[in-house]
PDB file of C-alpha atoms in Angstrom:
ATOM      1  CA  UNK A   1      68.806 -73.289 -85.079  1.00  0.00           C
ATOM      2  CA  UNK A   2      66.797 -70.225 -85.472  1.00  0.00           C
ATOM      3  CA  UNK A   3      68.627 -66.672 -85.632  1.00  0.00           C
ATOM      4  CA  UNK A   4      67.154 -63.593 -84.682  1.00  0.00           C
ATOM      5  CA  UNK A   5      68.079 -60.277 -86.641  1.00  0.00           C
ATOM      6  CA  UNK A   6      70.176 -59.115 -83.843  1.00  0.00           C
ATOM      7  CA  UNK A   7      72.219 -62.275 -84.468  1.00  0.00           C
ATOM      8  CA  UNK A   8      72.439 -61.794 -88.205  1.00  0.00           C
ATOM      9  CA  UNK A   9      73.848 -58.521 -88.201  1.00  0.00           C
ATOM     10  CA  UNK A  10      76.271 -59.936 -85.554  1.00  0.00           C
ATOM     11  CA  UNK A  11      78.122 -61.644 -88.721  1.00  0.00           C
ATOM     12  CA  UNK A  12      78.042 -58.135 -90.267  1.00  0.00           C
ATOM     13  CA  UNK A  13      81.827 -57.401 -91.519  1.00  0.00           C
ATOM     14  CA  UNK A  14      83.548 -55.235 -94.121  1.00  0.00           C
ATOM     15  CA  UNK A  15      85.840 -56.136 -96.607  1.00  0.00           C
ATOM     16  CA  UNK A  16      87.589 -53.531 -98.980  1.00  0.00           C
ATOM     17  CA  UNK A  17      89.347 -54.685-102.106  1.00  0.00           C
ATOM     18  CA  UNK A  18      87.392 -57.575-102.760  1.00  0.00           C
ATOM     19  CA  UNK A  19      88.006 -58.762-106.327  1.00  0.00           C
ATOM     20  CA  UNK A  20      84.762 -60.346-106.935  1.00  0.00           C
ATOM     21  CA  UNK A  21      81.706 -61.348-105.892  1.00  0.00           C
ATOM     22  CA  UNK A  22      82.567 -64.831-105.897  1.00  0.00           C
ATOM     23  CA  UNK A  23      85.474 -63.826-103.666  1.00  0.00           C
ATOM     24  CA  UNK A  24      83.389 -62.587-102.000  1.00  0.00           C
ATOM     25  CA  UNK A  25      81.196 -64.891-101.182  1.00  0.00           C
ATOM     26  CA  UNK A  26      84.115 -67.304-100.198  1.00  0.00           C
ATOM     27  CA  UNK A  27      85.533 -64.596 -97.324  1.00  0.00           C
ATOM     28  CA  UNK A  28      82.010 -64.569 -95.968  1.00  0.00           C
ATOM     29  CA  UNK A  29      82.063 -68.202 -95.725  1.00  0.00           C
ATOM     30  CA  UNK A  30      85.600 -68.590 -94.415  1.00  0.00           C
ATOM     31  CA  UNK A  31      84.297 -66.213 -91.394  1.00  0.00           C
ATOM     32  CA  UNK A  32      80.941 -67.416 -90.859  1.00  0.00           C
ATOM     33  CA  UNK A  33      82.704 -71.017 -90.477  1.00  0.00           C
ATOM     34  CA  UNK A  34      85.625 -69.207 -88.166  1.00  0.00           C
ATOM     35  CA  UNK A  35      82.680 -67.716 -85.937  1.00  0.00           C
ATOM     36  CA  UNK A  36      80.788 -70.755 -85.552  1.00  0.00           C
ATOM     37  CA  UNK A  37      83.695 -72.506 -84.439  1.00  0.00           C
ATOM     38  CA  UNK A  38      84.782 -69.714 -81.943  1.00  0.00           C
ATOM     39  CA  UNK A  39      80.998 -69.595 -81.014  1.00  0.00           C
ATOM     40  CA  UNK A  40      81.146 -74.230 -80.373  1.00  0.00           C
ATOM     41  CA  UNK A  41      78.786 -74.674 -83.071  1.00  0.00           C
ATOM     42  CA  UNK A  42      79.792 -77.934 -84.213  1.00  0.00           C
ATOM     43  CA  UNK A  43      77.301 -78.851 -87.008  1.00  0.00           C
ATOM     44  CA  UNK A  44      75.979 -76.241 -89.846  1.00  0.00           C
ATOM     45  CA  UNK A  45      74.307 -76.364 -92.919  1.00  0.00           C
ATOM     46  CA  UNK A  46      75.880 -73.508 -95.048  1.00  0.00           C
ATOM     47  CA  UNK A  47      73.586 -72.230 -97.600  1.00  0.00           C
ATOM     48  CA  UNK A  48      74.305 -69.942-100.804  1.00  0.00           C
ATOM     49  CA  UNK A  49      73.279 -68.193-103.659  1.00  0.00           C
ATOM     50  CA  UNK A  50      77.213 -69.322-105.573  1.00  0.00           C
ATOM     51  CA  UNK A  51      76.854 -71.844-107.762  1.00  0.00           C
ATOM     52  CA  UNK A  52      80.203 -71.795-108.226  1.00  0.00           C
ATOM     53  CA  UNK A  53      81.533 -71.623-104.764  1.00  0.00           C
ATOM     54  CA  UNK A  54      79.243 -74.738-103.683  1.00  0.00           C
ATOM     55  CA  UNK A  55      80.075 -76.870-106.484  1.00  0.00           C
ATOM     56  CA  UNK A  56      83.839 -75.737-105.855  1.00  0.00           C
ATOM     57  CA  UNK A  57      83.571 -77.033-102.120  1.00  0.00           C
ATOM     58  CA  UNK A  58      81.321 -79.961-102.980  1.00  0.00           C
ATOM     59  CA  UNK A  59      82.929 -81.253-106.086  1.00  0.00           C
ATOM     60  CA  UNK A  60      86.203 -80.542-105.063  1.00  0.00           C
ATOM     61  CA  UNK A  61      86.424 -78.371-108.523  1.00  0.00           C
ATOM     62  CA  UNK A  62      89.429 -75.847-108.207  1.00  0.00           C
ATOM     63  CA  UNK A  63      89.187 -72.263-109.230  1.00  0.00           C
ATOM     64  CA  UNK A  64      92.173 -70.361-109.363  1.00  0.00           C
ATOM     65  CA  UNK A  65      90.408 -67.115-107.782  1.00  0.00           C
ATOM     66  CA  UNK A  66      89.425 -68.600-104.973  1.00  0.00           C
ATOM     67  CA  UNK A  67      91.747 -71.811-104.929  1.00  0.00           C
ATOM     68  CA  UNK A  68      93.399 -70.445-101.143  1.00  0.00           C
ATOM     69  CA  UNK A  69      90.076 -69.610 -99.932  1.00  0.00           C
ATOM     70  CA  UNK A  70      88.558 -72.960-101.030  1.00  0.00           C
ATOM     71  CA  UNK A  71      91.994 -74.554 -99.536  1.00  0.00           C
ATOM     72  CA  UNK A  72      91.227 -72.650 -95.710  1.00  0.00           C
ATOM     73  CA  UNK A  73      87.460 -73.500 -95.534  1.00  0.00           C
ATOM     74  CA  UNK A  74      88.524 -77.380 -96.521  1.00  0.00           C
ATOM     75  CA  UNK A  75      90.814 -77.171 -93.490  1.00  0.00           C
ATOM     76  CA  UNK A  76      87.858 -75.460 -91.147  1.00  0.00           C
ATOM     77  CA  UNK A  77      85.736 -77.952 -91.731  1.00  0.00           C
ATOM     78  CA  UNK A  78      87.876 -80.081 -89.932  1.00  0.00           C
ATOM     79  CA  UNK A  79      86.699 -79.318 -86.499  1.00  0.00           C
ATOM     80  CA  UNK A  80      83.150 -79.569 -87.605  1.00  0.00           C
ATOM     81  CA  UNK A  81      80.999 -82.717 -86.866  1.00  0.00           C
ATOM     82  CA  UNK A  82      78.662 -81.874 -89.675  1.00  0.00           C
ATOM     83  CA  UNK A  83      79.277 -79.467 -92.791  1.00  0.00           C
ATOM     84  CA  UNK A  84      77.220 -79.154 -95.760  1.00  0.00           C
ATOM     85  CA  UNK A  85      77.158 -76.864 -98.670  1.00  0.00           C
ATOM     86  CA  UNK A  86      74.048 -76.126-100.519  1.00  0.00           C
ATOM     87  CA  UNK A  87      73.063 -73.836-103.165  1.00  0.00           C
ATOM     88  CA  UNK A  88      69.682 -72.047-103.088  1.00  0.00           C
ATOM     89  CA  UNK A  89      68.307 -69.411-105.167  1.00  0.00           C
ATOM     90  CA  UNK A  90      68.666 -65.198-104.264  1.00  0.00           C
ATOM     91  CA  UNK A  91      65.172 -64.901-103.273  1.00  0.00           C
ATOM     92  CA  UNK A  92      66.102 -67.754-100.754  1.00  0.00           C
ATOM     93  CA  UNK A  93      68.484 -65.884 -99.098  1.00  0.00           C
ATOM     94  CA  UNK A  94      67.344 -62.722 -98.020  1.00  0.00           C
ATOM     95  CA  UNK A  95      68.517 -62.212 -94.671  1.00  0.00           C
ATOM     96  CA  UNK A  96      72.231 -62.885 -96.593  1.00  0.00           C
ATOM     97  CA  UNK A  97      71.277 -60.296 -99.122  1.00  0.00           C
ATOM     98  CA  UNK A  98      70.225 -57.452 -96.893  1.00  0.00           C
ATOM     99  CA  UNK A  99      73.746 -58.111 -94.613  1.00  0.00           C
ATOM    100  CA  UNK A 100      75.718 -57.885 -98.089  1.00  0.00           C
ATOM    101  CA  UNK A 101      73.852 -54.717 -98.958  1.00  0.00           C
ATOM    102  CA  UNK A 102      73.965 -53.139 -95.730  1.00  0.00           C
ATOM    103  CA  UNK A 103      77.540 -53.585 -95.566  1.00  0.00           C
ATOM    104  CA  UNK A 104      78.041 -51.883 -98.781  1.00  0.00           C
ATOM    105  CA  UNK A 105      76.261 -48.527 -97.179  1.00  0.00           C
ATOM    106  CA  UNK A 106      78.318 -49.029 -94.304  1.00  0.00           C
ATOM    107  CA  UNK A 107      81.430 -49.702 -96.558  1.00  0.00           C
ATOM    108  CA  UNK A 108      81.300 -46.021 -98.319  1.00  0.00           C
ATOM    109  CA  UNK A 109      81.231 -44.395 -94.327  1.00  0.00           C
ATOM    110  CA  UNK A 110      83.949 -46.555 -93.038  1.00  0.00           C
ATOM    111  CA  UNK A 111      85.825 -46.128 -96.173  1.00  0.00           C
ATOM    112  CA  UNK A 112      85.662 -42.746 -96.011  1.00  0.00           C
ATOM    113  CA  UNK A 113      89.633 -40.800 -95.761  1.00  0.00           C
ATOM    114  CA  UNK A 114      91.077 -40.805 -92.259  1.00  0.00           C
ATOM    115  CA  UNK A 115      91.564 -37.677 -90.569  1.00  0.00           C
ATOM    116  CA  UNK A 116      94.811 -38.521 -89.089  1.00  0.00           C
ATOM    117  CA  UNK A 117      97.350 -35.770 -87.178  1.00  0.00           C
ATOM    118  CA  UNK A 118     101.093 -36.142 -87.730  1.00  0.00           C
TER     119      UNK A 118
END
C-alpha cells in the first residue's frame, strides 16, 4: 500500500508529557495500529527507527518504561491477519521523521496557555 502525504499527516497527533523518545515511539505505534484497525486494514508491516521497541515486540523482551504499552500493542495485534515489526535505519524513515518534527512545531502552538473566562 502506497500513502500519499495527505495520508501521512492524517496520522499526525500530539502528545504532551511524553517521557521519552522510546515512549514515544511506542504511543505512535499503539495509534497507528488503533487507526488501521478502525480504518479495516487487516495486514501491516510496521517499520521503525527503535531498536529497542522492535526487539521488545519481537523478542518478547520486557522494558519496564514501556512494559503497558508493549502489553496493549500485543493485544492489538490480535485482530490483525498479518503484523510485523521491523527496524530500519533514520534515513529510512523520513516521512516518520518529518510527522515527529512537525508535530513538535505544532506542539509549542497547541501547548500554548488557554485563554479561558471564568
Amino acid at each position: 500500500m502506497n500513502l500519499n502525504v495527505n495520508t501521512y499527516l492524517s496520522f499526525l497527533s500530539h502528545c504532551f508529557y511524553v517521557s521519552s523518545p522510546l515512549v514515544a515511539e511506542g504511543l505512535a505505534l499503539r495509534e497507528a495500529l488503533i487507526c488501521c484497525i478502525t480504518k479495516g486494514i487487516r495486514a501491516v508491516r510496521c517499520s521503525s527507527d527503535s531498536l529497542q521497541l522492535v526487539r521488545a515486540l519481537n523478542e518478547d523482551s520486557p522494558i519496564a518504561e514501556i512494559y503497558g504499552i508493549t502489553s496493549d500493542i500485543r493485544n492489538l495485534i490480535l485482530a490483525f491477519d498479518f503484523v510485523s515489526f521491523v527496524w530500519i535505519q533514520r534515513s529510512e524513515n523520513k516521512a516518520a521523521d518529518a510527522l515527529a518534527k512537525q508535530a513538535l512545531v505544532d506542539a509549542t502552538f497547541v501547548a500554548s496557555p488557554l485563554n479561558l473566562v471564568v
